[in-house]
JSON list of C-alpha atoms in Angstrom, two decimals:
[
{"chain": "A", "resi": 1, "resn": "MET", "atom": "CA", "xyz": [34.48, -3.53, -1.87]},
{"chain": "A", "resi": 2, "resn": "ASN", "atom": "CA", "xyz": [34.23, -4.85, -5.44]},
{"chain": "A", "resi": 3, "resn": "ARG", "atom": "CA", "xyz": [34.78, -8.41, -4.20]},
{"chain": "A", "resi": 4, "resn": "VAL", "atom": "CA", "xyz": [31.91, -8.04, -1.74]},
{"chain": "A", "resi": 5, "resn": "LEU", "atom": "CA", "xyz": [29.63, -6.61, -4.43]},
{"chain": "A", "resi": 6, "resn": "GLU", "atom": "CA", "xyz": [30.55, -9.41, -6.85]},
{"chain": "A", "resi": 7, "resn": "ARG", "atom": "CA", "xyz": [29.09, -11.93, -4.39]},
{"chain": "A", "resi": 8, "resn": "TYR", "atom": "CA", "xyz": [25.67, -10.27, -4.37]},
{"chain": "A", "resi": 9, "resn": "LEU", "atom": "CA", "xyz": [25.13, -8.31, -7.61]},
{"chain": "A", "resi": 10, "resn": "PRO", "atom": "CA", "xyz": [24.75, -9.17, -11.31]},
{"chain": "A", "resi": 11, "resn": "HIS", "atom": "CA", "xyz": [28.23, -8.93, -12.86]},
{"chain": "A", "resi": 12, "resn": "SER", "atom": "CA", "xyz": [27.46, -5.90, -15.07]},
{"chain": "A", "resi": 13, "resn": "ALA", "atom": "CA", "xyz": [26.05, -3.96, -12.10]},
{"chain": "A", "resi": 14, "resn": "VAL", "atom": "CA", "xyz": [29.15, -4.21, -9.87]},
{"chain": "A", "resi": 15, "resn": "THR", "atom": "CA", "xyz": [31.14, -1.25, -11.27]},
{"chain": "A", "resi": 16, "resn": "PRO", "atom": "CA", "xyz": [28.24, 1.24, -11.49]},
{"chain": "A", "resi": 17, "resn": "CYS", "atom": "CA", "xyz": [27.11, 0.31, -7.96]},
{"chain": "A", "resi": 18, "resn": "PHE", "atom": "CA", "xyz": [30.63, 0.70, -6.63]},
{"chain": "A", "resi": 19, "resn": "ASP", "atom": "CA", "xyz": [30.79, 4.14, -8.28]},
{"chain": "A", "resi": 20, "resn": "LEU", "atom": "CA", "xyz": [27.54, 5.18, -6.55]},
{"chain": "A", "resi": 21, "resn": "ILE", "atom": "CA", "xyz": [28.82, 3.90, -3.19]},
{"chain": "A", "resi": 22, "resn": "ARG", "atom": "CA", "xyz": [32.11, 5.77, -3.59]},
{"chain": "A", "resi": 23, "resn": "THR", "atom": "CA", "xyz": [30.51, 8.99, -4.91]},
{"chain": "A", "resi": 24, "resn": "HIS", "atom": "CA", "xyz": [28.08, 9.21, -2.01]},
{"chain": "A", "resi": 25, "resn": "ARG", "atom": "CA", "xyz": [30.58, 7.95, 0.61]},
{"chain": "A", "resi": 26, "resn": "VAL", "atom": "CA", "xyz": [28.37, 5.09, 1.71]},
{"chain": "A", "resi": 27, "resn": "HIS", "atom": "CA", "xyz": [29.36, 2.63, 4.40]},
{"chain": "A", "resi": 28, "resn": "LEU", "atom": "CA", "xyz": [27.66, -0.54, 3.11]},
{"chain": "A", "resi": 29, "resn": "LYS", "atom": "CA", "xyz": [26.81, -3.34, 5.53]},
{"chain": "A", "resi": 30, "resn": "VAL", "atom": "CA", "xyz": [25.53, -6.67, 4.23]},
{"chain": "A", "resi": 31, "resn": "VAL", "atom": "CA", "xyz": [23.67, -8.45, 7.03]},
{"chain": "A", "resi": 32, "resn": "ASN", "atom": "CA", "xyz": [21.83, -11.72, 7.60]},
{"chain": "A", "resi": 33, "resn": "GLU", "atom": "CA", "xyz": [18.30, -11.67, 6.27]},
{"chain": "A", "resi": 34, "resn": "ARG", "atom": "CA", "xyz": [15.75, -9.86, 8.41]},
{"chain": "A", "resi": 35, "resn": "MET", "atom": "CA", "xyz": [12.05, -10.67, 8.10]},
{"chain": "A", "resi": 36, "resn": "THR", "atom": "CA", "xyz": [10.82, -7.10, 8.42]},
{"chain": "A", "resi": 37, "resn": "ARG", "atom": "CA", "xyz": [12.89, -5.30, 5.78]},
{"chain": "A", "resi": 38, "resn": "HIS", "atom": "CA", "xyz": [15.25, -5.82, 2.85]},
{"chain": "A", "resi": 39, "resn": "GLY", "atom": "CA", "xyz": [17.47, -2.84, 3.69]},
{"chain": "A", "resi": 40, "resn": "ASP", "atom": "CA", "xyz": [17.71, 0.54, 5.37]},
{"chain": "A", "resi": 41, "resn": "TYR", "atom": "CA", "xyz": [19.55, 3.87, 5.21]},
{"chain": "A", "resi": 42, "resn": "ARG", "atom": "CA", "xyz": [20.82, 5.90, 8.16]},
{"chain": "A", "resi": 43, "resn": "LEU", "atom": "CA", "xyz": [22.60, 9.19, 8.52]},
{"chain": "A", "resi": 44, "resn": "LEU", "atom": "CA", "xyz": [25.06, 8.51, 11.35]},
{"chain": "A", "resi": 45, "resn": "PRO", "atom": "CA", "xyz": [25.87, 11.11, 14.07]},
{"chain": "A", "resi": 46, "resn": "ASP", "atom": "CA", "xyz": [29.28, 11.80, 12.48]},
{"chain": "A", "resi": 47, "resn": "GLY", "atom": "CA", "xyz": [27.56, 12.76, 9.19]},
{"chain": "A", "resi": 48, "resn": "SER", "atom": "CA", "xyz": [28.49, 9.57, 7.33]},
{"chain": "A", "resi": 49, "resn": "HIS", "atom": "CA", "xyz": [25.94, 7.43, 5.49]},
{"chain": "A", "resi": 50, "resn": "GLN", "atom": "CA", "xyz": [25.25, 3.80, 6.37]},
{"chain": "A", "resi": 51, "resn": "ILE", "atom": "CA", "xyz": [23.24, 1.50, 4.14]},
{"chain": "A", "resi": 52, "resn": "THR", "atom": "CA", "xyz": [22.34, -1.96, 5.32]},
{"chain": "A", "resi": 53, "resn": "VAL", "atom": "CA", "xyz": [21.16, -4.59, 2.83]},
{"chain": "A", "resi": 54, "resn": "ASN", "atom": "CA", "xyz": [20.08, -8.16, 3.52]},
{"chain": "A", "resi": 55, "resn": "ALA", "atom": "CA", "xyz": [22.40, -10.82, 2.18]},
{"chain": "A", "resi": 56, "resn": "THR", "atom": "CA", "xyz": [20.47, -12.73, -0.46]},
{"chain": "A", "resi": 57, "resn": "PRO", "atom": "CA", "xyz": [21.48, -15.19, -3.16]},
{"chain": "A", "resi": 58, "resn": "ASN", "atom": "CA", "xyz": [19.10, -13.30, -5.50]},
{"chain": "A", "resi": 59, "resn": "PRO", "atom": "CA", "xyz": [21.31, -10.67, -7.21]},
{"chain": "A", "resi": 60, "resn": "TYR", "atom": "CA", "xyz": [18.34, -8.81, -8.72]},
{"chain": "A", "resi": 61, "resn": "ARG", "atom": "CA", "xyz": [16.62, -8.32, -5.36]},
{"chain": "A", "resi": 62, "resn": "PHE", "atom": "CA", "xyz": [19.92, -7.19, -3.82]},
{"chain": "A", "resi": 63, "resn": "LEU", "atom": "CA", "xyz": [20.45, -4.64, -6.63]},
{"chain": "A", "resi": 64, "resn": "ILE", "atom": "CA", "xyz": [16.92, -3.19, -6.35]},
{"chain": "A", "resi": 65, "resn": "THR", "atom": "CA", "xyz": [17.28, -2.91, -2.57]},
{"chain": "A", "resi": 66, "resn": "LEU", "atom": "CA", "xyz": [20.71, -1.27, -2.77]},
{"chain": "A", "resi": 67, "resn": "ILE", "atom": "CA", "xyz": [19.54, 1.37, -5.26]},
{"chain": "A", "resi": 68, "resn": "HIS", "atom": "CA", "xyz": [16.34, 1.89, -3.21]},
{"chain": "A", "resi": 69, "resn": "GLU", "atom": "CA", "xyz": [18.46, 2.77, -0.16]},
{"chain": "A", "resi": 70, "resn": "ILE", "atom": "CA", "xyz": [20.93, 4.93, -2.10]},
{"chain": "A", "resi": 71, "resn": "ALA", "atom": "CA", "xyz": [17.87, 6.80, -3.43]},
{"chain": "A", "resi": 72, "resn": "HIS", "atom": "CA", "xyz": [16.94, 7.70, 0.17]},
{"chain": "A", "resi": 73, "resn": "LEU", "atom": "CA", "xyz": [20.40, 9.19, 0.73]},
{"chain": "A", "resi": 74, "resn": "VAL", "atom": "CA", "xyz": [20.40, 11.13, -2.57]},
{"chain": "A", "resi": 75, "resn": "ALA", "atom": "CA", "xyz": [16.81, 12.38, -2.10]},
{"chain": "A", "resi": 76, "resn": "PHE", "atom": "CA", "xyz": [17.55, 13.64, 1.42]},
{"chain": "A", "resi": 77, "resn": "GLU", "atom": "CA", "xyz": [20.71, 15.39, 0.20]},
{"chain": "A", "resi": 78, "resn": "SER", "atom": "CA", "xyz": [18.92, 16.90, -2.80]},
{"chain": "A", "resi": 79, "resn": "TYR", "atom": "CA", "xyz": [15.61, 17.92, -1.22]},
{"chain": "A", "resi": 80, "resn": "GLY", "atom": "CA", "xyz": [16.33, 18.14, 2.51]},
{"chain": "A", "resi": 81, "resn": "ARG", "atom": "CA", "xyz": [15.48, 15.95, 5.47]},
{"chain": "A", "resi": 82, "resn": "ARG", "atom": "CA", "xyz": [11.83, 17.04, 5.75]},
{"chain": "A", "resi": 83, "resn": "ILE", "atom": "CA", "xyz": [10.64, 15.05, 2.73]},
{"chain": "A", "resi": 84, "resn": "LYS", "atom": "CA", "xyz": [8.52, 11.92, 3.17]},
{"chain": "A", "resi": 85, "resn": "PRO", "atom": "CA", "xyz": [10.74, 8.80, 3.10]},
{"chain": "A", "resi": 86, "resn": "HIS", "atom": "CA", "xyz": [8.82, 7.32, 0.13]},
{"chain": "A", "resi": 87, "resn": "GLY", "atom": "CA", "xyz": [7.31, 10.52, -1.25]},
{"chain": "A", "resi": 88, "resn": "ARG", "atom": "CA", "xyz": [7.54, 11.95, -4.76]},
{"chain": "A", "resi": 89, "resn": "GLU", "atom": "CA", "xyz": [11.12, 13.22, -4.29]},
{"chain": "A", "resi": 90, "resn": "TRP", "atom": "CA", "xyz": [12.32, 9.73, -3.36]},
{"chain": "A", "resi": 91, "resn": "LYS", "atom": "CA", "xyz": [10.30, 8.15, -6.21]},
{"chain": "A", "resi": 92, "resn": "HIS", "atom": "CA", "xyz": [11.83, 10.53, -8.74]},
{"chain": "A", "resi": 93, "resn": "THR", "atom": "CA", "xyz": [15.34, 9.88, -7.37]},
{"chain": "A", "resi": 94, "resn": "PHE", "atom": "CA", "xyz": [14.83, 6.09, -7.33]},
{"chain": "A", "resi": 95, "resn": "GLN", "atom": "CA", "xyz": [13.60, 6.14, -10.94]},
{"chain": "A", "resi": 96, "resn": "HIS", "atom": "CA", "xyz": [16.57, 8.27, -12.02]},
{"chain": "A", "resi": 97, "resn": "LEU", "atom": "CA", "xyz": [19.14, 6.05, -10.25]},
{"chain": "A", "resi": 98, "resn": "MET", "atom": "CA", "xyz": [17.56, 2.79, -11.41]},
{"chain": "A", "resi": 99, "resn": "LEU", "atom": "CA", "xyz": [17.15, 3.69, -15.08]},
{"chain": "A", "resi": 100, "resn": "PRO", "atom": "CA", "xyz": [20.78, 2.90, -16.11]},
{"chain": "A", "resi": 101, "resn": "PHE", "atom": "CA", "xyz": [20.39, -0.61, -14.63]},
{"chain": "A", "resi": 102, "resn": "LEU", "atom": "CA", "xyz": [17.25, -1.55, -16.58]},
{"chain": "A", "resi": 103, "resn": "ARG", "atom": "CA", "xyz": [19.17, -3.29, -19.35]},
{"chain": "A", "resi": 104, "resn": "PRO", "atom": "CA", "xyz": [19.34, -6.90, -20.58]},
{"chain": "A", "resi": 105, "resn": "GLU", "atom": "CA", "xyz": [23.04, -7.07, -19.61]},
{"chain": "A", "resi": 106, "resn": "ILE", "atom": "CA", "xyz": [21.94, -6.72, -15.98]},
{"chain": "A", "resi": 107, "resn": "PHE", "atom": "CA", "xyz": [18.39, -8.09, -15.64]},
{"chain": "A", "resi": 108, "resn": "PRO", "atom": "CA", "xyz": [16.88, -11.13, -17.38]},
{"chain": "A", "resi": 109, "resn": "THR", "atom": "CA", "xyz": [14.57, -10.12, -20.22]},
{"chain": "A", "resi": 110, "resn": "SER", "atom": "CA", "xyz": [11.66, -11.78, -18.38]},
{"chain": "A", "resi": 111, "resn": "LEU", "atom": "CA", "xyz": [11.99, -9.20, -15.57]},
{"chain": "A", "resi": 112, "resn": "LEU", "atom": "CA", "xyz": [12.49, -6.07, -17.66]},
{"chain": "A", "resi": 113, "resn": "PRO", "atom": "CA", "xyz": [8.81, -5.41, -18.57]},
{"chain": "A", "resi": 114, "resn": "LEU", "atom": "CA", "xyz": [7.77, -5.90, -14.92]},
{"chain": "A", "resi": 115, "resn": "LEU", "atom": "CA", "xyz": [10.55, -3.57, -13.75]},
{"chain": "A", "resi": 116, "resn": "ALA", "atom": "CA", "xyz": [9.59, -0.94, -16.34]},
{"chain": "A", "resi": 117, "resn": "LYS", "atom": "CA", "xyz": [6.01, -1.04, -15.08]},
{"chain": "A", "resi": 118, "resn": "HIS", "atom": "CA", "xyz": [7.08, -0.98, -11.41]},
{"chain": "A", "resi": 119, "resn": "PHE", "atom": "CA", "xyz": [9.36, 2.04, -11.91]},
{"chain": "A", "resi": 120, "resn": "ARG", "atom": "CA", "xyz": [6.62, 4.19, -13.44]},
{"chain": "A", "resi": 121, "resn": "ASN", "atom": "CA", "xyz": [5.50, 4.66, -9.83]},
{"chain": "A", "resi": 122, "resn": "PRO", "atom": "CA", "xyz": [7.83, 2.74, -7.48]},
{"chain": "A", "resi": 123, "resn": "LYS", "atom": "CA", "xyz": [6.41, 1.49, -4.19]},
{"chain": "A", "resi": 124, "resn": "ALA", "atom": "CA", "xyz": [8.02, 1.67, -0.76]},
{"chain": "A", "resi": 125, "resn": "SER", "atom": "CA", "xyz": [8.92, -2.01, -1.18]},
{"chain": "A", "resi": 126, "resn": "SER", "atom": "CA", "xyz": [9.20, -4.20, -4.26]},
{"chain": "A", "resi": 127, "resn": "SER", "atom": "CA", "xyz": [7.48, -6.86, -2.12]},
{"chain": "A", "resi": 128, "resn": "THR", "atom": "CA", "xyz": [4.18, -4.95, -2.34]},
{"chain": "A", "resi": 129, "resn": "ASP", "atom": "CA", "xyz": [4.24, -5.25, -6.14]},
{"chain": "A", "resi": 130, "resn": "ALA", "atom": "CA", "xyz": [2.90, -8.81, -6.25]},
{"chain": "A", "resi": 131, "resn": "HIS", "atom": "CA", "xyz": [3.72, -9.47, -9.91]},
{"chain": "A", "resi": 132, "resn": "LEU", "atom": "CA", "xyz": [7.32, -8.27, -9.54]},
{"chain": "A", "resi": 133, "resn": "ALA", "atom": "CA", "xyz": [7.80, -10.08, -6.20]},
{"chain": "A", "resi": 134, "resn": "ILE", "atom": "CA", "xyz": [6.59, -13.39, -7.68]},
{"chain": "A", "resi": 135, "resn": "ALA", "atom": "CA", "xyz": [8.84, -12.94, -10.75]},
{"chain": "A", "resi": 136, "resn": "LEU", "atom": "CA", "xyz": [11.85, -12.13, -8.53]},
{"chain": "A", "resi": 137, "resn": "LYS", "atom": "CA", "xyz": [11.19, -15.26, -6.45]},
{"chain": "A", "resi": 138, "resn": "GLU", "atom": "CA", "xyz": [11.98, -17.34, -9.56]},
{"chain": "A", "resi": 139, "resn": "PHE", "atom": "CA", "xyz": [15.63, -16.36, -9.01]},
{"chain": "A", "resi": 140, "resn": "ASP", "atom": "CA", "xyz": [15.71, -17.43, -5.35]},
{"chain": "A", "resi": 141, "resn": "PRO", "atom": "CA", "xyz": [17.13, -20.83, -4.43]},
{"chain": "A", "resi": 142, "resn": "PRO", "atom": "CA", "xyz": [14.53, -23.59, -3.96]},
{"chain": "A", "resi": 143, "resn": "SER", "atom": "CA", "xyz": [12.69, -23.47, -0.63]},
{"chain": "A", "resi": 144, "resn": "ASP", "atom": "CA", "xyz": [9.87, -25.20, 1.22]},
{"chain": "A", "resi": 145, "resn": "GLN", "atom": "CA", "xyz": [7.88, -21.94, 1.18]},
{"chain": "A", "resi": 146, "resn": "SER", "atom": "CA", "xyz": [4.81, -21.51, -1.05]},
{"chain": "A", "resi": 147, "resn": "ILE", "atom": "CA", "xyz": [3.31, -18.33, -2.45]},
{"chain": "A", "resi": 148, "resn": "LEU", "atom": "CA", "xyz": [-0.13, -17.61, -1.02]},
{"chain": "A", "resi": 149, "resn": "ILE", "atom": "CA", "xyz": [-1.80, -16.78, -4.36]},
{"chain": "A", "resi": 150, "resn": "GLU", "atom": "CA", "xyz": [-0.89, -20.24, -5.68]},
{"chain": "A", "resi": 151, "resn": "LEU", "atom": "CA", "xyz": [-2.66, -22.06, -2.82]},
{"chain": "A", "resi": 152, "resn": "PRO", "atom": "CA", "xyz": [-6.33, -23.08, -3.00]},
{"chain": "A", "resi": 153, "resn": "GLN", "atom": "CA", "xyz": [-8.86, -21.37, -0.75]},
{"chain": "A", "resi": 154, "resn": "GLY", "atom": "CA", "xyz": [-9.14, -23.17, 2.60]},
{"chain": "A", "resi": 155, "resn": "THR", "atom": "CA", "xyz": [-5.44, -24.10, 2.76]},
{"chain": "A", "resi": 156, "resn": "VAL", "atom": "CA", "xyz": [-3.97, -23.95, 6.27]},
{"chain": "A", "resi": 157, "resn": "PHE", "atom": "CA", "xyz": [-0.54, -22.33, 6.34]},
{"chain": "A", "resi": 158, "resn": "ARG", "atom": "CA", "xyz": [2.10, -21.26, 8.85]},
{"chain": "A", "resi": 159, "resn": "LEU", "atom": "CA", "xyz": [4.25, -18.13, 8.96]},
{"chain": "A", "resi": 160, "resn": "LYS", "atom": "CA", "xyz": [7.91, -18.07, 9.99]},
{"chain": "A", "resi": 161, "resn": "ASN", "atom": "CA", "xyz": [6.84, -16.85, 13.44]},
{"chain": "A", "resi": 162, "resn": "GLY", "atom": "CA", "xyz": [4.76, -20.03, 13.95]},
{"chain": "A", "resi": 163, "resn": "ARG", "atom": "CA", "xyz": [1.27, -18.51, 13.67]},
{"chain": "A", "resi": 164, "resn": "THR", "atom": "CA", "xyz": [-1.19, -20.52, 11.55]},
{"chain": "A", "resi": 165, "resn": "PHE", "atom": "CA", "xyz": [-3.93, -19.23, 9.25]},
{"chain": "A", "resi": 166, "resn": "LYS", "atom": "CA", "xyz": [-6.59, -20.50, 6.88]},
{"chain": "A", "resi": 167, "resn": "LYS", "atom": "CA", "xyz": [-6.71, -18.89, 3.44]},
{"chain": "A", "resi": 168, "resn": "GLY", "atom": "CA", "xyz": [-9.98, -17.14, 2.64]},
{"chain": "A", "resi": 169, "resn": "GLN", "atom": "CA", "xyz": [-11.37, -15.06, -0.19]},
{"chain": "A", "resi": 170, "resn": "ARG", "atom": "CA", "xyz": [-9.59, -12.37, -2.12]},
{"chain": "A", "resi": 171, "resn": "LYS", "atom": "CA", "xyz": [-10.57, -8.84, -1.12]},
{"chain": "A", "resi": 172, "resn": "VAL", "atom": "CA", "xyz": [-9.52, -6.46, -3.92]},
{"chain": "A", "resi": 173, "resn": "LYS", "atom": "CA", "xyz": [-5.74, -7.10, -3.98]},
{"chain": "A", "resi": 174, "resn": "ARG", "atom": "CA", "xyz": [-5.16, -9.06, -0.77]},
{"chain": "A", "resi": 175, "resn": "PHE", "atom": "CA", "xyz": [-6.44, -12.31, 0.73]},
{"chain": "A", "resi": 176, "resn": "GLN", "atom": "CA", "xyz": [-8.54, -12.40, 3.87]},
{"chain": "A", "resi": 177, "resn": "CYS", "atom": "CA", "xyz": [-7.22, -15.15, 6.14]},
{"chain": "A", "resi": 178, "resn": "VAL", "atom": "CA", "xyz": [-8.37, -16.38, 9.55]},
{"chain": "A", "resi": 179, "resn": "GLU", "atom": "CA", "xyz": [-5.83, -16.95, 12.32]},
{"chain": "A", "resi": 180, "resn": "ILE", "atom": "CA", "xyz": [-6.44, -20.47, 13.62]},
{"chain": "A", "resi": 181, "resn": "GLY", "atom": "CA", "xyz": [-5.73, -19.71, 17.28]},
{"chain": "A", "resi": 182, "resn": "SER", "atom": "CA", "xyz": [-7.74, -16.51, 17.68]},
{"chain": "A", "resi": 183, "resn": "GLY", "atom": "CA", "xyz": [-10.30, -16.52, 14.85]},
{"chain": "A", "resi": 184, "resn": "ARG", "atom": "CA", "xyz": [-9.22, -12.97, 13.94]},
{"chain": "A", "resi": 185, "resn": "LEU", "atom": "CA", "xyz": [-9.14, -11.88, 10.28]},
{"chain": "A", "resi": 186, "resn": "TYR", "atom": "CA", "xyz": [-5.95, -10.66, 8.63]},
{"chain": "A", "resi": 187, "resn": "LEU", "atom": "CA", "xyz": [-5.19, -9.43, 5.12]},
{"chain": "A", "resi": 188, "resn": "PHE", "atom": "CA", "xyz": [-2.22, -10.94, 3.29]},
{"chain": "A", "resi": 189, "resn": "GLN", "atom": "CA", "xyz": [-0.43, -9.85, 0.14]},
{"chain": "A", "resi": 190, "resn": "PRO", "atom": "CA", "xyz": [-0.87, -12.42, -2.66]},
{"chain": "A", "resi": 191, "resn": "ASN", "atom": "CA", "xyz": [2.90, -12.94, -2.84]},
{"chain": "A", "resi": 192, "resn": "ALA", "atom": "CA", "xyz": [3.29, -13.75, 0.88]},
{"chain": "A", "resi": 193, "resn": "GLU", "atom": "CA", "xyz": [5.65, -16.68, 1.43]},
{"chain": "A", "resi": 194, "resn": "VAL", "atom": "CA", "xyz": [4.08, -19.29, 3.67]},
{"chain": "A", "resi": 195, "resn": "GLU", "atom": "CA", "xyz": [4.55, -22.91, 4.72]},
{"chain": "A", "resi": 196, "resn": "VAL", "atom": "CA", "xyz": [1.63, -25.22, 3.98]},
{"chain": "A", "resi": 197, "resn": "VAL", "atom": "CA", "xyz": [0.59, -27.19, 7.06]},
{"chain": "A", "resi": 198, "resn": "LYS", "atom": "CA", "xyz": [0.30, -30.87, 6.13]}
]
């Protein structure tokens, strides 16, 4: 298991993560990247715990996702299965589990202030924290994807599913964009990864 974790986690996080996995008897599956989610937790019919995390070359995103999913398991065991998946019990558990990892030996110092702010009130996904998501993207390998907030208004862009949109004005936190084919309006997070249409 340590060899698997070494491929995906910051070096100093491998042993404490392995200890959490062993303590909570987690069956960890690392899978090809899914567009809809970074990871998930399931209680299997035999009573064992399965956590699935997307394979990513970004060790900091992998670590946050792994602890996020372990927090689901620990929160359900501590507070019962009737709690909201991302309610206050989960938030408290996630904060508690993540705190030992918020150190310069594990995360780059450029990320630590953003992580400290994020974990005051963690969201259901780190992707919805635009500032943190953009900072984490700096540690991804180069790609042909652009970040929506960095594109000028009026830019035409394509999603991975092939749908094309035109970037409009910002509405509070998100951008209002028009789908080219249908003319319908959609709201996009500022950190959405898109492909600019030439």
